């Protein structure tokens, strides 16, 4: 009789349904002998239905074959996968005629825990396979939505004729014909979605279905009623047909065992439960019973244990029960291994953004890049999204949608760019003027989000329309003219027109002075923008219709930033003009003909910035509080007069279960700690609050034996937290101490403002009903299925969570000043050519466009946690003005057109790749001159 150990370990092979006629190949299980020689050839059926032959030593452990498959695919997270094979006798007697299936074995509760793009792609193929085989049952609406994402991934954007032709040739689900119209309707909503984004959305929907990852094992209960048993990440499930009738979480299970054909579950004592101490189920045979018991042992070990369990010592005289133990890495070990970059492998990096090649051909793909490893929240090539769970940012772009364009997305431009670079003027002032032009293009696009897109929303209340649009339309008209005049001046400067008078126009100060003086006439409109922002948020609070409108609007690709951020863009733009003029004044000697105009324009814009500075600081805090409110659940009255946001970030909280990752939010009166909930919207659930009044903070590394550890002692509660590094700990100490000092100077303690304070010691496996997601969530949409619960996977909160870092309000303020737009050439580590992209840097993130004329970005790359360096000689770049961005396995090279633009991109990106301390940033801002 076997039993589940409390300290087993992960990493074995997959089990299968009893009635499927397949067996499981476990890590330590020997491959059967072959009569032919020392090596045996085994065919593996991949998840895309291609077949590959692998030669392995006879009698080698099953892990050897699985590792060979994973290495062939360059698959880092192979621990989630396993091998299924038919009857053991067939593979022994006629191994050449046996096909072993490569399948997903462990299905995590949240697909964002899958940190590699390739892993998510393989999971998407498994979902597609389960749909076709009838394993993944769901209602018609969910099925049609799933298939629409598969179609988008396979053939691209909607075309009704192509859709219907494709559906006629490909059957994704039984009785598909009845769903064809609904599939086509849903597919129409996915225009512009990349294959990686489609995979992410497919998994986002599938994971909430009751039968996701479920493999049924027929059995009978004590009364002889036919039921099915299954095992999942949460525990053991009981089904009648395809309907779940019971579940036993791992936390409730004391022991699992089998005796002949009887499968036994011994429960922990529970006074509130009507169940017997031990539940008994009868299975078809001892072999079936033992097979299911092994699968349960593996799932418990993989999802519940922190580390691989120690093997049981062999008995000296005789053995009792099964000696089977789970061997391999637990999920936590896999996450840590990937996060810490514990390997260097060649990874598929960007084929996901065009079409998926056959898996069998991956090793020969020209798109194979040699990289280190993706990290949790790393800019996972996905909507990036971030991350190791990343995703694209993911709806954001999913921390999971590839952050960069495919290698074939843009034409090769080496020769073209070299020729153009030689024709450029060499004066630094020219490139400063060009920066005015490129950033003005982006600013105009941002204004158009309000004036051209949002203004067409009929559901917008008239009172709000009359406040917003009359104050943005004049700005849009003015800056359209300003951009045209700037580009005309650059054309003259470059000699592209009126070359005979070019010498009179190699300056920009006169254009800036004229237009800044014109802006002063529009100051009354700028003063109204703060009022418009407040009115918008007030309207959202009081009107469900407006709330839904803004939520749906933010899901549009044109709204690449939070909606309320666009309302602050005119105030931010004034600061950019001031910076440009400071650089020009520093560059020109007083005798230069453009110096006087530049200095006069600087005086004018400095006056405007000073007048609006107080309003800007107030509105940035107001906007940030409302943005954070969308990321949090379980909290009331976050936005109140006097509350100021200070810092947010990931810390580990020490509890009885060890260190658990939590997201912390520091304000000037309270510290909140949260965990990421299992909700469709990926919000963070507030677990508790610590008022800062009367709090003390002390380093406690020695006391608890945990690196970078702090003890926060409040008047009613104390908690122990640990930062990811010494520098992170110092930032938190500095800001928390500052916040404590502010709270002490205030009138007194802050009142409670949490809607509820659930205990922090609840196991993630024991989620309450409110935390659970179901298929019903999908079909209860008020607008459309996809938009019922927006995926907020690419917000700064999620980036910090995935990359285990933090940012402060000071960082956000610095980011406002460091915005940049322009063309860059991009190259992957192992690609041959450079591709031209239009790149916008804002909000700690790079947004990528095919050209500046595009209305929305194709992808994005959050930069927090990335390293910014210059390529070394060994990297064989051999080009000027190249900088390198890398995070774990992700490596990108970018090439600027001049020394000035190279330095500017380095400057602004450096401000986002790491969060500096408050004192460092403030001193930098005070001393920095251009």
mmCIF file of C-alpha atoms in Angstrom, residues 75-360:
data_model
loop_
_atom_site.group_PDB
_atom_site.id
_atom_site.type_symbol
_atom_site.label_atom_id
_atom_site.label_comp_id
_atom_site.label_asym_id
_atom_site.label_seq_id
_atom_site.Cartn_x
_atom_site.Cartn_y
_atom_site.Cartn_z
ATOM 1 C CA UNK A 75 12.109 23.886 -23.813
ATOM 2 C CA UNK A 76 13.186 25.341 -20.479
ATOM 3 C CA UNK A 77 10.052 24.572 -18.480
ATOM 4 C CA UNK A 78 9.914 20.909 -19.453
ATOM 5 C CA UNK A 79 8.833 19.947 -15.942
ATOM 6 C CA UNK A 80 5.220 20.758 -16.857
ATOM 7 C CA UNK A 81 5.248 18.075 -19.586
ATOM 8 C CA UNK A 82 5.320 14.302 -19.787
ATOM 9 C CA UNK A 83 5.128 11.313 -22.107
ATOM 10 C CA UNK A 84 2.178 9.002 -22.714
ATOM 11 C CA UNK A 85 2.601 5.624 -24.368
ATOM 12 C CA UNK A 86 0.226 2.787 -25.287
ATOM 13 C CA UNK A 87 0.218 -0.628 -23.738
ATOM 14 C CA UNK A 88 3.590 -1.544 -22.167
ATOM 15 C CA UNK A 89 3.697 -4.879 -24.017
ATOM 16 C CA UNK A 90 3.480 -3.180 -27.394
ATOM 17 C CA UNK A 91 6.448 -0.916 -26.695
ATOM 18 C CA UNK A 92 8.441 -3.906 -25.447
ATOM 19 C CA UNK A 93 7.712 -6.267 -28.296
ATOM 20 C CA UNK A 94 7.476 -3.883 -31.260
ATOM 21 C CA UNK A 95 8.965 -0.508 -30.157
ATOM 22 C CA UNK A 96 9.395 0.728 -33.748
ATOM 23 C CA UNK A 97 5.637 0.630 -34.245
ATOM 24 C CA UNK A 98 4.809 2.512 -31.068
ATOM 25 C CA UNK A 99 4.213 6.266 -30.969
ATOM 26 C CA UNK A 100 4.746 7.980 -27.630
ATOM 27 C CA UNK A 101 2.860 11.224 -27.101
ATOM 28 C CA UNK A 102 4.437 14.389 -25.718
ATOM 29 C CA UNK A 103 1.745 16.038 -23.582
ATOM 30 C CA UNK A 104 1.117 18.603 -20.862
ATOM 31 C CA UNK A 105 1.174 16.893 -17.491
ATOM 32 C CA UNK A 106 0.813 19.626 -14.864
ATOM 33 C CA UNK A 107 -1.678 22.439 -15.442
ATOM 34 C CA UNK A 108 -0.977 25.416 -13.120
ATOM 35 C CA UNK A 109 -3.956 27.479 -11.924
ATOM 36 C CA UNK A 110 -2.726 30.612 -13.682
ATOM 37 C CA UNK A 111 -1.105 30.467 -17.108
ATOM 38 C CA UNK A 112 0.936 33.570 -16.281
ATOM 39 C CA UNK A 113 3.001 31.273 -14.041
ATOM 40 C CA UNK A 114 4.363 29.854 -17.284
ATOM 41 C CA UNK A 115 7.332 32.101 -17.799
ATOM 42 C CA UNK A 116 8.431 31.113 -21.312
ATOM 43 C CA UNK A 117 6.585 31.983 -24.506
ATOM 44 C CA UNK A 118 7.286 28.535 -25.952
ATOM 45 C CA UNK A 119 5.703 26.880 -22.915
ATOM 46 C CA UNK A 120 2.523 28.890 -23.337
ATOM 47 C CA UNK A 121 2.428 28.032 -27.036
ATOM 48 C CA UNK A 122 2.642 24.318 -26.227
ATOM 49 C CA UNK A 123 -0.113 24.697 -23.620
ATOM 50 C CA UNK A 124 -2.265 26.380 -26.277
ATOM 51 C CA UNK A 125 -1.692 23.391 -28.574
ATOM 52 C CA UNK A 126 -2.753 21.067 -25.751
ATOM 53 C CA UNK A 127 -5.958 23.070 -25.255
ATOM 54 C CA UNK A 128 -6.635 22.827 -28.987
ATOM 55 C CA UNK A 129 -6.094 19.068 -28.829
ATOM 56 C CA UNK A 130 -8.345 18.649 -25.787
ATOM 57 C CA UNK A 131 -11.112 20.589 -27.530
ATOM 58 C CA UNK A 132 -10.912 18.368 -30.598
ATOM 59 C CA UNK A 133 -10.917 15.174 -28.523
ATOM 60 C CA UNK A 134 -13.883 16.265 -26.410
ATOM 61 C CA UNK A 135 -11.882 16.378 -23.172
ATOM 62 C CA UNK A 136 -12.330 20.116 -22.670
ATOM 63 C CA UNK A 137 -16.094 20.465 -22.534
ATOM 64 C CA UNK A 138 -17.745 23.874 -22.268
ATOM 65 C CA UNK A 139 -20.812 25.780 -23.411
ATOM 66 C CA UNK A 140 -21.198 26.921 -27.023
ATOM 67 C CA UNK A 141 -20.245 30.524 -26.312
ATOM 68 C CA UNK A 142 -16.980 29.556 -24.638
ATOM 69 C CA UNK A 143 -16.191 27.031 -27.366
ATOM 70 C CA UNK A 144 -16.768 29.593 -30.119
ATOM 71 C CA UNK A 145 -14.598 32.152 -28.339
ATOM 72 C CA UNK A 146 -11.780 29.630 -27.866
ATOM 73 C CA UNK A 147 -11.874 28.592 -31.519
ATOM 74 C CA UNK A 148 -11.925 32.239 -32.665
ATOM 75 C CA UNK A 149 -8.581 32.784 -30.917
ATOM 76 C CA UNK A 150 -7.172 29.613 -32.494
ATOM 77 C CA UNK A 151 -8.266 30.849 -35.921
ATOM 78 C CA UNK A 152 -6.678 34.262 -35.293
ATOM 79 C CA UNK A 153 -3.438 32.546 -34.317
ATOM 80 C CA UNK A 154 -3.429 30.325 -37.395
ATOM 81 C CA UNK A 155 -4.626 32.569 -40.254
ATOM 82 C CA UNK A 156 -4.392 36.085 -38.861
ATOM 83 C CA UNK A 157 -6.917 38.906 -39.103
ATOM 84 C CA UNK A 158 -10.578 38.478 -39.927
ATOM 85 C CA UNK A 159 -11.753 37.923 -43.467
ATOM 86 C CA UNK A 160 -15.144 36.235 -43.617
ATOM 87 C CA UNK A 161 -14.497 34.227 -46.774
ATOM 88 C CA UNK A 162 -11.114 33.017 -45.487
ATOM 89 C CA UNK A 163 -12.612 32.239 -42.093
ATOM 90 C CA UNK A 164 -15.373 30.043 -43.463
ATOM 91 C CA UNK A 165 -13.012 28.272 -45.858
ATOM 92 C CA UNK A 166 -10.576 27.595 -43.006
ATOM 93 C CA UNK A 167 -13.316 26.327 -40.697
ATOM 94 C CA UNK A 168 -14.592 24.033 -43.421
ATOM 95 C CA UNK A 169 -11.159 22.407 -43.682
ATOM 96 C CA UNK A 170 -10.328 22.307 -39.947
ATOM 97 C CA UNK A 171 -12.545 20.802 -37.274
ATOM 98 C CA UNK A 172 -11.592 22.096 -33.843
ATOM 99 C CA UNK A 173 -14.538 20.646 -31.932
ATOM 100 C CA UNK A 174 -17.309 18.133 -32.543
ATOM 101 C CA UNK A 175 -20.467 19.727 -33.958
ATOM 102 C CA UNK A 176 -18.435 22.749 -35.061
ATOM 103 C CA UNK A 177 -20.767 23.643 -37.948
ATOM 104 C CA UNK A 178 -23.465 24.865 -35.562
ATOM 105 C CA UNK A 179 -21.000 27.347 -34.047
ATOM 106 C CA UNK A 180 -19.536 28.709 -37.281
ATOM 107 C CA UNK A 181 -21.427 32.021 -37.298
ATOM 108 C CA UNK A 182 -20.528 32.715 -33.680
ATOM 109 C CA UNK A 183 -16.851 31.844 -34.275
ATOM 110 C CA UNK A 184 -16.680 34.224 -37.227
ATOM 111 C CA UNK A 185 -18.376 36.962 -35.177
ATOM 112 C CA UNK A 186 -15.864 36.618 -32.366
ATOM 113 C CA UNK A 187 -12.913 36.447 -34.765
ATOM 114 C CA UNK A 188 -13.875 39.859 -36.116
ATOM 115 C CA UNK A 189 -13.037 41.319 -32.675
ATOM 116 C CA UNK A 190 -9.431 40.076 -32.741
ATOM 117 C CA UNK A 191 -8.080 42.220 -35.585
ATOM 118 C CA UNK A 192 -4.435 43.106 -34.998
ATOM 119 C CA UNK A 193 -3.934 40.392 -32.401
ATOM 120 C CA UNK A 194 -0.639 38.505 -32.796
ATOM 121 C CA UNK A 195 -0.403 34.696 -32.487
ATOM 122 C CA UNK A 196 1.237 35.140 -29.085
ATOM 123 C CA UNK A 197 -1.632 37.352 -27.918
ATOM 124 C CA UNK A 198 -4.109 34.808 -29.237
ATOM 125 C CA UNK A 199 -2.382 32.012 -27.318
ATOM 126 C CA UNK A 200 -2.503 34.099 -24.172
ATOM 127 C CA UNK A 201 -6.212 34.863 -24.572
ATOM 128 C CA UNK A 202 -6.930 31.211 -25.339
ATOM 129 C CA UNK A 203 -5.301 30.124 -22.078
ATOM 130 C CA UNK A 204 -6.960 32.972 -20.184
ATOM 131 C CA UNK A 205 -10.377 31.605 -21.179
ATOM 132 C CA UNK A 206 -9.528 27.896 -20.963
ATOM 133 C CA UNK A 207 -8.106 28.045 -17.444
ATOM 134 C CA UNK A 208 -11.493 29.125 -16.075
ATOM 135 C CA UNK A 209 -13.330 26.138 -17.566
ATOM 136 C CA UNK A 210 -14.177 23.339 -15.155
ATOM 137 C CA UNK A 211 -12.621 20.652 -17.357
ATOM 138 C CA UNK A 212 -9.346 22.515 -18.052
ATOM 139 C CA UNK A 213 -6.478 20.054 -17.626
ATOM 140 C CA UNK A 214 -8.800 17.362 -16.248
ATOM 141 C CA UNK A 215 -8.120 13.695 -17.032
ATOM 142 C CA UNK A 216 -10.954 11.444 -15.857
ATOM 143 C CA UNK A 217 -10.336 8.050 -14.204
ATOM 144 C CA UNK A 218 -13.430 5.822 -13.904
ATOM 145 C CA UNK A 219 -14.284 4.496 -10.439
ATOM 146 C CA UNK A 220 -17.193 3.644 -8.149
ATOM 147 C CA UNK A 221 -18.048 4.934 -4.703
ATOM 148 C CA UNK A 222 -18.955 2.725 -1.737
ATOM 149 C CA UNK A 223 -22.575 2.532 -2.911
ATOM 150 C CA UNK A 224 -21.476 1.306 -6.328
ATOM 151 C CA UNK A 225 -22.372 4.542 -8.131
ATOM 152 C CA UNK A 226 -20.241 5.173 -11.204
ATOM 153 C CA UNK A 227 -18.122 8.292 -10.841
ATOM 154 C CA UNK A 228 -14.861 9.677 -12.241
ATOM 155 C CA UNK A 229 -11.832 10.722 -10.227
ATOM 156 C CA UNK A 230 -9.354 13.387 -11.315
ATOM 157 C CA UNK A 231 -6.435 15.254 -9.828
ATOM 158 C CA UNK A 232 -5.567 18.943 -10.259
ATOM 159 C CA UNK A 233 -3.220 21.517 -8.770
ATOM 160 C CA UNK A 234 -5.707 22.108 -5.932
ATOM 161 C CA UNK A 235 -6.364 18.487 -4.952
ATOM 162 C CA UNK A 236 -8.541 15.513 -5.854
ATOM 163 C CA UNK A 237 -11.810 16.034 -7.710
ATOM 164 C CA UNK A 238 -14.892 13.830 -8.072
ATOM 165 C CA UNK A 239 -17.059 13.982 -11.203
ATOM 166 C CA UNK A 240 -20.318 12.462 -12.316
ATOM 167 C CA UNK A 241 -20.008 12.494 -16.046
ATOM 168 C CA UNK A 242 -18.472 15.917 -16.775
ATOM 169 C CA UNK A 243 -19.994 17.590 -13.713
ATOM 170 C CA UNK A 244 -17.815 18.138 -10.660
ATOM 171 C CA UNK A 245 -19.658 16.985 -7.525
ATOM 172 C CA UNK A 246 -16.908 17.162 -4.938
ATOM 173 C CA UNK A 247 -13.373 18.375 -4.309
ATOM 174 C CA UNK A 248 -10.799 17.552 -1.648
ATOM 175 C CA UNK A 249 -8.127 20.237 -1.358
ATOM 176 C CA UNK A 250 -4.615 19.126 -0.533
ATOM 177 C CA UNK A 251 -4.876 20.993 2.764
ATOM 178 C CA UNK A 252 -7.741 18.662 3.801
ATOM 179 C CA UNK A 253 -6.010 15.448 2.735
ATOM 180 C CA UNK A 254 -3.931 13.728 5.386
ATOM 181 C CA UNK A 255 -3.000 10.574 3.483
ATOM 182 C CA UNK A 256 -3.513 8.943 0.084
ATOM 183 C CA UNK A 257 -3.153 5.204 -0.310
ATOM 184 C CA UNK A 258 -4.317 2.222 -2.331
ATOM 185 C CA UNK A 259 -4.972 -1.400 -1.462
ATOM 186 C CA UNK A 260 -5.549 -3.656 -4.405
ATOM 187 C CA UNK A 261 -8.365 -1.999 -6.386
ATOM 188 C CA UNK A 262 -9.366 0.380 -3.567
ATOM 189 C CA UNK A 263 -8.214 4.002 -3.634
ATOM 190 C CA UNK A 264 -8.295 5.565 -0.145
ATOM 191 C CA UNK A 265 -8.352 9.234 0.887
ATOM 192 C CA UNK A 266 -7.789 9.896 4.573
ATOM 193 C CA UNK A 267 -8.996 13.364 5.562
ATOM 194 C CA UNK A 268 -7.800 15.621 8.328
ATOM 195 C CA UNK A 269 -10.221 15.898 11.264
ATOM 196 C CA UNK A 270 -12.852 18.586 10.689
ATOM 197 C CA UNK A 271 -15.699 19.193 13.117
ATOM 198 C CA UNK A 272 -17.709 21.000 10.453
ATOM 199 C CA UNK A 273 -17.492 18.212 7.883
ATOM 200 C CA UNK A 274 -19.998 15.399 7.434
ATOM 201 C CA UNK A 275 -17.466 13.169 5.666
ATOM 202 C CA UNK A 276 -16.033 10.040 7.170
ATOM 203 C CA UNK A 277 -12.415 9.991 8.225
ATOM 204 C CA UNK A 278 -11.465 7.819 5.212
ATOM 205 C CA UNK A 279 -13.123 7.821 1.780
ATOM 206 C CA UNK A 280 -12.936 4.727 -0.397
ATOM 207 C CA UNK A 281 -13.287 4.381 -4.160
ATOM 208 C CA UNK A 282 -13.198 1.195 -6.206
ATOM 209 C CA UNK A 283 -11.305 1.190 -9.498
ATOM 210 C CA UNK A 284 -11.156 -1.352 -12.335
ATOM 211 C CA UNK A 285 -7.909 -3.050 -11.312
ATOM 212 C CA UNK A 286 -4.910 -2.756 -9.033
ATOM 213 C CA UNK A 287 -2.814 -1.375 -11.895
ATOM 214 C CA UNK A 288 -5.339 1.378 -12.621
ATOM 215 C CA UNK A 289 -5.577 2.181 -8.930
ATOM 216 C CA UNK A 290 -1.816 2.354 -8.485
ATOM 217 C CA UNK A 291 -1.455 4.469 -11.620
ATOM 218 C CA UNK A 292 -3.939 7.053 -10.332
ATOM 219 C CA UNK A 293 -2.282 7.052 -6.896
ATOM 220 C CA UNK A 294 1.068 7.823 -8.540
ATOM 221 C CA UNK A 295 -0.465 10.729 -10.463
ATOM 222 C CA UNK A 296 -1.864 12.116 -7.204
ATOM 223 C CA UNK A 297 1.518 11.808 -5.477
ATOM 224 C CA UNK A 298 3.175 13.673 -8.332
ATOM 225 C CA UNK A 299 0.611 16.492 -8.425
ATOM 226 C CA UNK A 300 0.769 16.955 -4.660
ATOM 227 C CA UNK A 301 4.554 17.117 -4.728
ATOM 228 C CA UNK A 302 4.807 19.348 -7.765
ATOM 229 C CA UNK A 303 2.318 21.979 -6.643
ATOM 230 C CA UNK A 304 2.615 21.834 -2.834
ATOM 231 C CA UNK A 305 6.233 21.175 -1.927
ATOM 232 C CA UNK A 306 8.992 23.765 -1.895
ATOM 233 C CA UNK A 307 11.752 21.341 -2.861
ATOM 234 C CA UNK A 308 12.340 17.882 -4.222
ATOM 235 C CA UNK A 309 11.548 15.267 -1.565
ATOM 236 C CA UNK A 310 14.289 13.071 -0.220
ATOM 237 C CA UNK A 311 14.123 9.433 -1.382
ATOM 238 C CA UNK A 312 12.988 6.947 1.241
ATOM 239 C CA UNK A 313 15.826 4.719 2.548
ATOM 240 C CA UNK A 314 15.561 1.168 1.310
ATOM 241 C CA UNK A 315 14.571 -1.347 3.991
ATOM 242 C CA UNK A 316 17.200 -3.880 4.964
ATOM 243 C CA UNK A 317 15.029 -7.007 5.189
ATOM 244 C CA UNK A 318 11.719 -6.430 3.419
ATOM 245 C CA UNK A 319 9.661 -3.624 1.934
ATOM 246 C CA UNK A 320 6.110 -2.677 2.697
ATOM 247 C CA UNK A 321 4.045 -0.752 0.179
ATOM 248 C CA UNK A 322 5.136 1.083 -2.920
ATOM 249 C CA UNK A 323 8.586 2.640 -3.126
ATOM 250 C CA UNK A 324 7.391 5.207 -5.670
ATOM 251 C CA UNK A 325 8.349 8.787 -4.925
ATOM 252 C CA UNK A 326 8.057 11.864 -7.073
ATOM 253 C CA UNK A 327 11.422 12.763 -8.590
ATOM 254 C CA UNK A 328 12.199 16.060 -10.238
ATOM 255 C CA UNK A 329 11.661 19.732 -9.523
ATOM 256 C CA UNK A 330 8.630 21.187 -7.811
ATOM 257 C CA UNK A 331 6.801 24.081 -9.435
ATOM 258 C CA UNK A 332 8.413 26.469 -6.977
ATOM 259 C CA UNK A 333 11.843 25.174 -7.924
ATOM 260 C CA UNK A 334 11.023 25.587 -11.611
ATOM 261 C CA UNK A 335 9.862 29.168 -11.064
ATOM 262 C CA UNK A 336 12.940 29.999 -9.013
ATOM 263 C CA UNK A 337 15.262 28.320 -11.499
ATOM 264 C CA UNK A 338 13.886 30.254 -14.430
ATOM 265 C CA UNK A 339 13.634 33.479 -12.457
ATOM 266 C CA UNK A 340 17.243 33.304 -11.314
ATOM 267 C CA UNK A 341 18.550 32.503 -14.794
ATOM 268 C CA UNK A 342 19.995 29.171 -13.693
ATOM 269 C CA UNK A 343 20.745 27.982 -17.214
ATOM 270 C CA UNK A 344 21.865 29.166 -20.601
ATOM 271 C CA UNK A 345 20.000 27.666 -23.494
ATOM 272 C CA UNK A 346 19.030 28.439 -27.028
ATOM 273 C CA UNK A 347 15.425 29.602 -26.909
ATOM 274 C CA UNK A 348 12.910 30.338 -29.569
ATOM 275 C CA UNK A 349 12.482 34.028 -29.241
ATOM 276 C CA UNK A 350 10.239 35.584 -31.761
ATOM 277 C CA UNK A 351 8.589 33.172 -34.156
ATOM 278 C CA UNK A 352 5.368 33.587 -32.202
ATOM 279 C CA UNK A 353 4.510 36.937 -33.732
ATOM 280 C CA UNK A 354 4.005 35.707 -37.274
ATOM 281 C CA UNK A 355 3.006 32.087 -37.601
ATOM 282 C CA UNK A 356 3.835 29.021 -35.602
ATOM 283 C CA UNK A 357 6.258 26.662 -37.336
ATOM 284 C CA UNK A 358 6.011 22.948 -36.834
ATOM 285 C CA UNK A 359 7.469 22.018 -33.529
ATOM 286 C CA UNK A 360 9.479 19.286 -35.119
#
